[in-house]
Short mmCIF file of C-alpha atoms and ligand atoms in Angstrom, two decimals:
data_model
loop_
_atom_site.label_atom_id
_atom_site.label_comp_id
_atom_site.label_asym_id
_atom_site.label_seq_id
_atom_site.Cartn_x
_atom_site.Cartn_y
_atom_site.Cartn_z
CA MET A 196 94.82 -74.96 -197.24
CA LYS A 197 97.72 -77.01 -196.95
CA PHE A 198 100.49 -76.68 -199.78
CA SER A 199 103.40 -79.58 -200.23
CA HIS A 200 106.73 -78.17 -200.13
CA ALA A 201 107.32 -78.95 -203.71
CA ILE A 202 103.99 -76.70 -204.54
CA LEU A 203 104.92 -74.27 -202.32
CA THR A 204 108.58 -74.26 -204.00
CA ALA A 205 107.11 -73.88 -207.28
CA LEU A 206 105.14 -71.19 -206.48
CA LEU A 207 108.16 -69.02 -204.88
CA MET A 208 110.04 -69.32 -208.24
CA ALA A 209 107.43 -68.38 -210.12
CA LEU A 210 106.82 -65.03 -208.29
CA SER A 211 110.68 -64.22 -207.89
CA SER A 212 111.20 -64.56 -211.48
CA THR A 213 108.43 -62.18 -212.53
CA THR A 214 109.49 -59.80 -209.86
CA LEU A 215 113.14 -60.20 -211.19
CA ALA A 216 115.03 -56.89 -211.98
CA ALA A 217 115.52 -56.38 -215.39
CA LEU A 218 118.62 -53.76 -216.30
CA ALA A 219 119.69 -52.69 -220.05
CA PHE A 220 122.85 -52.11 -220.93
CA ASP A 221 123.81 -49.36 -223.95
CA ASP A 222 127.05 -49.20 -225.33
CA PRO A 223 129.37 -49.82 -222.15
CA TRP A 224 132.62 -48.83 -222.54
CA SER A 225 135.82 -47.54 -220.47
CA PRO A 226 138.56 -45.29 -221.81
CA LEU A 227 142.25 -46.44 -221.70
CA ALA A 228 144.17 -45.34 -218.99
CA PRO A 229 147.98 -45.71 -218.12
CA PRO A 230 148.48 -48.95 -216.34
CA GLY A 231 147.87 -49.08 -212.43
CA ARG A 232 145.53 -45.77 -212.45
CA THR A 233 141.52 -46.39 -211.52
CA MET A 234 139.67 -45.95 -214.70
CA ALA A 235 135.66 -45.34 -215.24
CA GLY A 236 133.20 -47.27 -216.55
CA PHE A 237 130.07 -45.40 -219.20
CA MET A 238 127.03 -47.00 -220.39
CA VAL A 239 123.36 -46.22 -220.69
CA LEU A 240 121.65 -48.02 -217.93
CA SER A 241 117.61 -48.85 -219.08
CA ASN A 242 115.41 -50.28 -216.23
CA THR A 243 113.00 -52.32 -218.96
CA GLY A 244 111.21 -54.32 -215.52
CA ASP A 245 108.30 -52.84 -213.93
CA ALA A 246 109.90 -51.53 -210.70
CA PRO A 247 113.00 -49.64 -209.31
CA ILE A 248 116.35 -50.37 -209.51
CA ALA A 249 118.10 -49.45 -206.73
CA LEU A 250 122.67 -50.32 -207.71
CA VAL A 251 124.51 -49.86 -204.66
CA ASP A 252 127.57 -52.09 -205.59
CA GLY A 253 129.57 -53.23 -208.04
CA GLU A 254 132.01 -56.47 -209.06
CA SER A 255 134.92 -56.72 -211.71
CA PRO A 256 137.30 -59.77 -211.64
CA GLN A 257 139.70 -57.42 -213.09
CA PHE A 258 139.73 -54.49 -210.63
CA GLY A 259 140.21 -54.62 -206.43
CA ARG A 260 137.20 -52.34 -205.98
CA ILE A 261 134.25 -50.74 -207.70
CA GLU A 262 132.15 -47.69 -206.87
CA ILE A 263 129.38 -45.50 -208.10
CA HIS A 264 129.97 -42.12 -208.72
CA ASP A 265 128.23 -39.33 -209.24
CA MET A 266 129.59 -35.47 -210.17
CA ILE A 267 128.62 -32.41 -208.00
CA LYS A 268 130.28 -29.17 -207.99
CA GLU A 269 131.55 -27.17 -204.72
CA ASP A 270 132.55 -24.17 -204.22
CA GLY A 271 132.78 -23.98 -208.31
CA VAL A 272 134.93 -26.80 -208.56
CA MET A 273 133.66 -30.35 -209.87
CA ARG A 274 134.15 -33.37 -207.38
CA MET A 275 133.04 -36.73 -207.94
CA ARG A 276 131.75 -38.44 -204.99
CA ARG A 277 130.95 -41.92 -203.98
CA LEU A 278 126.79 -42.94 -204.24
CA GLU A 279 125.12 -44.44 -201.88
CA ALA A 280 122.82 -46.41 -204.92
CA LEU A 281 122.01 -45.01 -208.29
CA ASN A 282 118.07 -44.94 -208.42
CA ILE A 283 116.81 -45.62 -212.15
CA PRO A 284 112.74 -45.63 -211.80
CA PRO A 285 111.02 -48.63 -214.31
CA GLY A 286 110.63 -47.47 -217.71
CA GLU A 287 113.68 -44.74 -217.25
CA ASP A 288 117.54 -44.76 -218.78
CA VAL A 289 120.61 -43.14 -216.74
CA VAL A 290 123.40 -41.67 -218.56
CA LEU A 291 126.99 -42.64 -217.48
CA ALA A 292 128.87 -40.61 -218.89
CA SER A 293 132.31 -38.08 -218.37
CA GLY A 294 131.38 -35.22 -216.78
CA GLY A 295 127.92 -37.14 -213.98
CA PHE A 296 127.35 -40.38 -213.47
CA HIS A 297 130.35 -43.04 -213.97
CA ILE A 298 131.75 -46.54 -212.77
CA MET A 299 134.49 -45.98 -210.85
CA LEU A 300 136.85 -48.92 -211.76
CA MET A 301 139.43 -48.74 -208.97
CA GLU A 302 142.99 -50.73 -208.26
CA PRO A 303 143.31 -52.56 -211.55
CA LEU A 304 145.01 -56.03 -211.19
CA THR A 305 145.29 -56.50 -214.48
CA THR A 306 147.15 -54.20 -217.45
CA PHE A 307 144.72 -53.06 -220.56
CA GLU A 308 145.22 -51.84 -224.24
CA ALA A 309 142.12 -50.99 -226.41
CA GLY A 310 139.92 -53.56 -227.46
CA ASP A 311 139.59 -55.45 -224.29
CA GLN A 312 136.89 -56.21 -222.44
CA ILE A 313 136.59 -55.71 -218.45
CA GLU A 314 134.15 -57.78 -216.83
CA LEU A 315 131.70 -55.81 -214.85
CA SER A 316 128.68 -56.82 -212.51
CA LEU A 317 126.20 -53.84 -210.83
CA ILE A 318 124.53 -55.54 -208.20
CA ASP A 319 121.08 -54.05 -206.66
CA ALA A 320 119.67 -53.48 -203.50
CA ALA A 321 117.73 -57.60 -203.77
CA GLY A 322 121.45 -58.71 -204.07
CA GLN A 323 120.61 -59.04 -208.07
CA ARG A 324 123.60 -59.05 -210.37
CA HIS A 325 123.56 -57.26 -213.68
CA THR A 326 126.72 -58.17 -215.76
CA THR A 327 128.27 -56.82 -218.92
CA GLN A 328 131.46 -56.40 -220.78
CA LEU A 329 132.88 -52.89 -221.66
CA GLU A 330 135.25 -52.49 -224.14
CA VAL A 331 138.66 -50.29 -223.45
CA ARG A 332 138.97 -47.85 -226.53
CA PRO A 333 141.19 -44.73 -227.17
CA ARG A 334 141.21 -41.86 -224.95
CU1 CU B 555 134.67 -41.86 -209.90
#
């Protein structure tokens, strides 16, 4: 069987649209920090699709560097560590909150006040970008 290029392209597009990862953001926010300081991003992430999502990176036009962090207890002390990937199984939620998973918003390129919005894209292992806005709130 021989497909024309147009038909093949249409088939591939249909296929890729059905496999697009679906990530929902609930209540994304960030506590206000002193100017120039690293900030944290909190939210609930829901994988509303039927495939696992592995978040591996992030980007924001307002920060030089974004990392995905976890907290672990080491010698009785809570420490942050960078995650290679934050995995969210299909149909599951992951809570990002103080003391647990969080987004590290590093190298701020601007100053913030309460009520400002931070644009954040989380990037999955397939290279797909999931973009949201975090509301800056007083601590
Ligand atoms: Cu951190």
